[in-house]
């Protein structure tokens, strides 16, 4: 038996992972999306409403999957999520974690590598 240490990379969870940022948004695979919805099994471009009128219907496809919580990326800067939006999701038993979109995209990868069943809605980086 050797005293050497073997370093291995953490396994990547299945599903979409944000691999980086581009001038046009979030890079998943070879495509950059200005705004993005992410679930453990799928991702799609998102045309988000103005932030102050964000509603559960805006993220209905994510909510339907009954995740542990929603990561809400608020754009270039952290903003307080609309109170009515948070209250409506919490009434359905869904927590909301709010952060700027870059932080939310990075957190997505970490939490998914832990096997967490989460979802994310990411506003554009220039919002």
JSON list of C-alpha atoms in Angstrom, two decimals:
[
{"chain": "A", "resi": 1, "resn": "UNK", "atom": "CA", "xyz": [0.00, 0.00, 0.00]},
{"chain": "A", "resi": 2, "resn": "UNK", "atom": "CA", "xyz": [1.30, 3.39, -0.94]},
{"chain": "A", "resi": 3, "resn": "UNK", "atom": "CA", "xyz": [1.21, 6.58, 1.11]},
{"chain": "A", "resi": 4, "resn": "UNK", "atom": "CA", "xyz": [0.27, 8.60, -1.96]},
{"chain": "A", "resi": 5, "resn": "UNK", "atom": "CA", "xyz": [-2.91, 10.62, -2.12]},
{"chain": "A", "resi": 6, "resn": "UNK", "atom": "CA", "xyz": [-5.26, 10.27, -5.02]},
{"chain": "A", "resi": 7, "resn": "UNK", "atom": "CA", "xyz": [-7.29, 13.32, -5.94]},
{"chain": "A", "resi": 8, "resn": "UNK", "atom": "CA", "xyz": [-10.42, 12.85, -7.99]},
{"chain": "A", "resi": 9, "resn": "UNK", "atom": "CA", "xyz": [-12.97, 15.28, -9.31]},
{"chain": "A", "resi": 10, "resn": "UNK", "atom": "CA", "xyz": [-16.37, 15.36, -7.65]},
{"chain": "A", "resi": 11, "resn": "UNK", "atom": "CA", "xyz": [-18.98, 13.68, -9.77]},
{"chain": "A", "resi": 12, "resn": "UNK", "atom": "CA", "xyz": [-21.18, 15.98, -11.79]},
{"chain": "A", "resi": 13, "resn": "UNK", "atom": "CA", "xyz": [-24.90, 15.59, -11.29]},
{"chain": "A", "resi": 14, "resn": "UNK", "atom": "CA", "xyz": [-26.94, 14.70, -14.35]},
{"chain": "A", "resi": 15, "resn": "UNK", "atom": "CA", "xyz": [-28.79, 17.45, -16.13]},
{"chain": "A", "resi": 16, "resn": "UNK", "atom": "CA", "xyz": [-27.84, 20.93, -17.24]},
{"chain": "A", "resi": 17, "resn": "UNK", "atom": "CA", "xyz": [-24.95, 22.80, -15.64]},
{"chain": "A", "resi": 18, "resn": "UNK", "atom": "CA", "xyz": [-23.99, 26.42, -16.26]},
{"chain": "A", "resi": 19, "resn": "UNK", "atom": "CA", "xyz": [-20.42, 26.10, -17.50]},
{"chain": "A", "resi": 20, "resn": "UNK", "atom": "CA", "xyz": [-19.65, 29.79, -17.62]},
{"chain": "A", "resi": 21, "resn": "UNK", "atom": "CA", "xyz": [-20.74, 33.26, -18.54]},
{"chain": "A", "resi": 22, "resn": "UNK", "atom": "CA", "xyz": [-20.61, 34.98, -21.90]},
{"chain": "A", "resi": 23, "resn": "UNK", "atom": "CA", "xyz": [-21.40, 38.51, -22.97]},
{"chain": "A", "resi": 24, "resn": "UNK", "atom": "CA", "xyz": [-24.78, 37.17, -24.00]},
{"chain": "A", "resi": 25, "resn": "UNK", "atom": "CA", "xyz": [-25.54, 35.31, -20.77]},
{"chain": "A", "resi": 26, "resn": "UNK", "atom": "CA", "xyz": [-25.24, 31.89, -19.21]},
{"chain": "A", "resi": 27, "resn": "UNK", "atom": "CA", "xyz": [-23.41, 29.14, -21.10]},
{"chain": "A", "resi": 28, "resn": "UNK", "atom": "CA", "xyz": [-24.97, 25.68, -20.96]},
{"chain": "A", "resi": 29, "resn": "UNK", "atom": "CA", "xyz": [-23.11, 23.40, -23.35]},
{"chain": "A", "resi": 30, "resn": "UNK", "atom": "CA", "xyz": [-22.13, 25.53, -26.34]},
{"chain": "A", "resi": 31, "resn": "UNK", "atom": "CA", "xyz": [-25.12, 27.88, -26.16]},
{"chain": "A", "resi": 32, "resn": "UNK", "atom": "CA", "xyz": [-25.38, 31.10, -24.15]},
{"chain": "A", "resi": 33, "resn": "UNK", "atom": "CA", "xyz": [-28.80, 32.14, -22.91]},
{"chain": "A", "resi": 34, "resn": "UNK", "atom": "CA", "xyz": [-29.60, 35.70, -21.78]},
{"chain": "A", "resi": 35, "resn": "UNK", "atom": "CA", "xyz": [-32.09, 34.42, -19.18]},
{"chain": "A", "resi": 36, "resn": "UNK", "atom": "CA", "xyz": [-32.59, 30.83, -18.16]},
{"chain": "A", "resi": 37, "resn": "UNK", "atom": "CA", "xyz": [-34.83, 28.33, -16.39]},
{"chain": "A", "resi": 38, "resn": "UNK", "atom": "CA", "xyz": [-33.07, 25.27, -14.95]},
{"chain": "A", "resi": 39, "resn": "UNK", "atom": "CA", "xyz": [-34.47, 22.04, -13.56]},
{"chain": "A", "resi": 40, "resn": "UNK", "atom": "CA", "xyz": [-32.55, 18.88, -12.68]},
{"chain": "A", "resi": 41, "resn": "UNK", "atom": "CA", "xyz": [-33.57, 17.38, -16.04]},
{"chain": "A", "resi": 42, "resn": "UNK", "atom": "CA", "xyz": [-33.94, 20.27, -18.48]},
{"chain": "A", "resi": 43, "resn": "UNK", "atom": "CA", "xyz": [-33.15, 23.88, -19.23]},
{"chain": "A", "resi": 44, "resn": "UNK", "atom": "CA", "xyz": [-34.74, 26.42, -21.53]},
{"chain": "A", "resi": 45, "resn": "UNK", "atom": "CA", "xyz": [-34.41, 30.06, -22.44]},
{"chain": "A", "resi": 46, "resn": "UNK", "atom": "CA", "xyz": [-36.64, 32.32, -20.40]},
{"chain": "A", "resi": 47, "resn": "UNK", "atom": "CA", "xyz": [-38.39, 35.58, -21.24]},
{"chain": "A", "resi": 48, "resn": "UNK", "atom": "CA", "xyz": [-38.82, 36.86, -17.70]},
{"chain": "A", "resi": 49, "resn": "UNK", "atom": "CA", "xyz": [-41.36, 39.50, -16.81]},
{"chain": "A", "resi": 50, "resn": "UNK", "atom": "CA", "xyz": [-40.24, 42.80, -15.32]},
{"chain": "A", "resi": 51, "resn": "UNK", "atom": "CA", "xyz": [-38.78, 41.88, -11.95]},
{"chain": "A", "resi": 52, "resn": "UNK", "atom": "CA", "xyz": [-41.32, 43.75, -9.85]},
{"chain": "A", "resi": 53, "resn": "UNK", "atom": "CA", "xyz": [-44.23, 41.77, -11.37]},
{"chain": "A", "resi": 54, "resn": "UNK", "atom": "CA", "xyz": [-42.61, 38.32, -11.12]},
{"chain": "A", "resi": 55, "resn": "UNK", "atom": "CA", "xyz": [-45.32, 35.76, -10.33]},
{"chain": "A", "resi": 56, "resn": "UNK", "atom": "CA", "xyz": [-45.53, 32.00, -9.74]},
{"chain": "A", "resi": 57, "resn": "UNK", "atom": "CA", "xyz": [-46.97, 31.66, -13.26]},
{"chain": "A", "resi": 58, "resn": "UNK", "atom": "CA", "xyz": [-43.66, 33.01, -14.61]},
{"chain": "A", "resi": 59, "resn": "UNK", "atom": "CA", "xyz": [-41.89, 29.91, -13.24]},
{"chain": "A", "resi": 60, "resn": "UNK", "atom": "CA", "xyz": [-44.80, 27.44, -13.35]},
{"chain": "A", "resi": 61, "resn": "UNK", "atom": "CA", "xyz": [-42.84, 24.78, -15.27]},
{"chain": "A", "resi": 62, "resn": "UNK", "atom": "CA", "xyz": [-40.27, 24.70, -12.47]},
{"chain": "A", "resi": 63, "resn": "UNK", "atom": "CA", "xyz": [-42.78, 24.69, -9.62]},
{"chain": "A", "resi": 64, "resn": "UNK", "atom": "CA", "xyz": [-44.64, 21.75, -11.19]},
{"chain": "A", "resi": 65, "resn": "UNK", "atom": "CA", "xyz": [-41.55, 19.59, -10.60]},
{"chain": "A", "resi": 66, "resn": "UNK", "atom": "CA", "xyz": [-41.85, 19.99, -6.79]},
{"chain": "A", "resi": 67, "resn": "UNK", "atom": "CA", "xyz": [-38.24, 20.99, -6.09]},
{"chain": "A", "resi": 68, "resn": "UNK", "atom": "CA", "xyz": [-36.78, 21.57, -2.63]},
{"chain": "A", "resi": 69, "resn": "UNK", "atom": "CA", "xyz": [-36.45, 25.26, -3.40]},
{"chain": "A", "resi": 70, "resn": "UNK", "atom": "CA", "xyz": [-36.06, 27.82, -6.18]},
{"chain": "A", "resi": 71, "resn": "UNK", "atom": "CA", "xyz": [-32.81, 29.69, -6.74]},
{"chain": "A", "resi": 72, "resn": "UNK", "atom": "CA", "xyz": [-33.80, 33.11, -8.04]},
{"chain": "A", "resi": 73, "resn": "UNK", "atom": "CA", "xyz": [-31.03, 35.00, -9.83]},
{"chain": "A", "resi": 74, "resn": "UNK", "atom": "CA", "xyz": [-32.01, 38.67, -9.77]},
{"chain": "A", "resi": 75, "resn": "UNK", "atom": "CA", "xyz": [-29.69, 39.93, -12.52]},
{"chain": "A", "resi": 76, "resn": "UNK", "atom": "CA", "xyz": [-26.39, 41.76, -12.15]},
{"chain": "A", "resi": 77, "resn": "UNK", "atom": "CA", "xyz": [-27.21, 42.85, -8.61]},
{"chain": "A", "resi": 78, "resn": "UNK", "atom": "CA", "xyz": [-28.97, 41.32, -5.65]},
{"chain": "A", "resi": 79, "resn": "UNK", "atom": "CA", "xyz": [-32.53, 42.62, -5.32]},
{"chain": "A", "resi": 80, "resn": "UNK", "atom": "CA", "xyz": [-35.25, 41.75, -2.86]},
{"chain": "A", "resi": 81, "resn": "UNK", "atom": "CA", "xyz": [-37.75, 39.39, -4.51]},
{"chain": "A", "resi": 82, "resn": "UNK", "atom": "CA", "xyz": [-41.33, 40.65, -4.76]},
{"chain": "A", "resi": 83, "resn": "UNK", "atom": "CA", "xyz": [-43.02, 39.80, -1.45]},
{"chain": "A", "resi": 84, "resn": "UNK", "atom": "CA", "xyz": [-46.14, 38.43, -3.14]},
{"chain": "A", "resi": 85, "resn": "UNK", "atom": "CA", "xyz": [-44.00, 36.06, -5.25]},
{"chain": "A", "resi": 86, "resn": "UNK", "atom": "CA", "xyz": [-42.12, 34.70, -2.22]},
{"chain": "A", "resi": 87, "resn": "UNK", "atom": "CA", "xyz": [-45.33, 34.36, -0.18]},
{"chain": "A", "resi": 88, "resn": "UNK", "atom": "CA", "xyz": [-47.09, 32.48, -3.00]},
{"chain": "A", "resi": 89, "resn": "UNK", "atom": "CA", "xyz": [-44.21, 30.00, -3.39]},
{"chain": "A", "resi": 90, "resn": "UNK", "atom": "CA", "xyz": [-43.84, 29.50, 0.34]},
{"chain": "A", "resi": 91, "resn": "UNK", "atom": "CA", "xyz": [-47.59, 28.83, 0.58]},
{"chain": "A", "resi": 92, "resn": "UNK", "atom": "CA", "xyz": [-46.94, 25.91, -1.80]},
{"chain": "A", "resi": 93, "resn": "UNK", "atom": "CA", "xyz": [-44.15, 24.61, 0.43]},
{"chain": "A", "resi": 94, "resn": "UNK", "atom": "CA", "xyz": [-41.38, 25.89, -1.85]},
{"chain": "A", "resi": 95, "resn": "UNK", "atom": "CA", "xyz": [-38.52, 27.93, -0.44]},
{"chain": "A", "resi": 96, "resn": "UNK", "atom": "CA", "xyz": [-36.94, 30.78, -2.40]},
{"chain": "A", "resi": 97, "resn": "UNK", "atom": "CA", "xyz": [-33.22, 31.58, -2.25]},
{"chain": "A", "resi": 98, "resn": "UNK", "atom": "CA", "xyz": [-32.45, 34.98, -3.77]},
{"chain": "A", "resi": 99, "resn": "UNK", "atom": "CA", "xyz": [-29.02, 36.08, -5.03]},
{"chain": "A", "resi": 100, "resn": "UNK", "atom": "CA", "xyz": [-27.54, 37.86, -8.01]},
{"chain": "A", "resi": 101, "resn": "UNK", "atom": "CA", "xyz": [-27.64, 35.74, -11.18]},
{"chain": "A", "resi": 102, "resn": "UNK", "atom": "CA", "xyz": [-23.92, 34.92, -11.30]},
{"chain": "A", "resi": 103, "resn": "UNK", "atom": "CA", "xyz": [-23.98, 33.65, -7.71]},
{"chain": "A", "resi": 104, "resn": "UNK", "atom": "CA", "xyz": [-27.17, 31.70, -8.40]},
{"chain": "A", "resi": 105, "resn": "UNK", "atom": "CA", "xyz": [-25.58, 30.03, -11.45]},
{"chain": "A", "resi": 106, "resn": "UNK", "atom": "CA", "xyz": [-22.51, 29.03, -9.41]},
{"chain": "A", "resi": 107, "resn": "UNK", "atom": "CA", "xyz": [-24.68, 27.79, -6.54]},
{"chain": "A", "resi": 108, "resn": "UNK", "atom": "CA", "xyz": [-26.72, 25.74, -9.01]},
{"chain": "A", "resi": 109, "resn": "UNK", "atom": "CA", "xyz": [-23.64, 23.70, -9.94]},
{"chain": "A", "resi": 110, "resn": "UNK", "atom": "CA", "xyz": [-22.58, 23.13, -6.33]},
{"chain": "A", "resi": 111, "resn": "UNK", "atom": "CA", "xyz": [-26.05, 22.13, -5.14]},
{"chain": "A", "resi": 112, "resn": "UNK", "atom": "CA", "xyz": [-26.67, 19.86, -8.13]},
{"chain": "A", "resi": 113, "resn": "UNK", "atom": "CA", "xyz": [-23.34, 18.10, -7.55]},
{"chain": "A", "resi": 114, "resn": "UNK", "atom": "CA", "xyz": [-24.71, 17.30, -4.08]},
{"chain": "A", "resi": 115, "resn": "UNK", "atom": "CA", "xyz": [-27.73, 15.71, -5.76]},
{"chain": "A", "resi": 116, "resn": "UNK", "atom": "CA", "xyz": [-30.17, 18.34, -4.52]},
{"chain": "A", "resi": 117, "resn": "UNK", "atom": "CA", "xyz": [-33.50, 18.55, -6.34]},
{"chain": "A", "resi": 118, "resn": "UNK", "atom": "CA", "xyz": [-33.69, 22.28, -6.94]},
{"chain": "A", "resi": 119, "resn": "UNK", "atom": "CA", "xyz": [-34.70, 24.61, -9.74]},
{"chain": "A", "resi": 120, "resn": "UNK", "atom": "CA", "xyz": [-33.46, 28.02, -10.84]},
{"chain": "A", "resi": 121, "resn": "UNK", "atom": "CA", "xyz": [-34.75, 31.08, -12.64]},
{"chain": "A", "resi": 122, "resn": "UNK", "atom": "CA", "xyz": [-31.96, 33.40, -13.76]},
{"chain": "A", "resi": 123, "resn": "UNK", "atom": "CA", "xyz": [-32.63, 36.98, -14.85]},
{"chain": "A", "resi": 124, "resn": "UNK", "atom": "CA", "xyz": [-30.25, 38.44, -17.45]},
{"chain": "A", "resi": 125, "resn": "UNK", "atom": "CA", "xyz": [-26.83, 39.59, -16.30]},
{"chain": "A", "resi": 126, "resn": "UNK", "atom": "CA", "xyz": [-27.53, 43.09, -17.57]},
{"chain": "A", "resi": 127, "resn": "UNK", "atom": "CA", "xyz": [-30.82, 43.38, -15.65]}
]
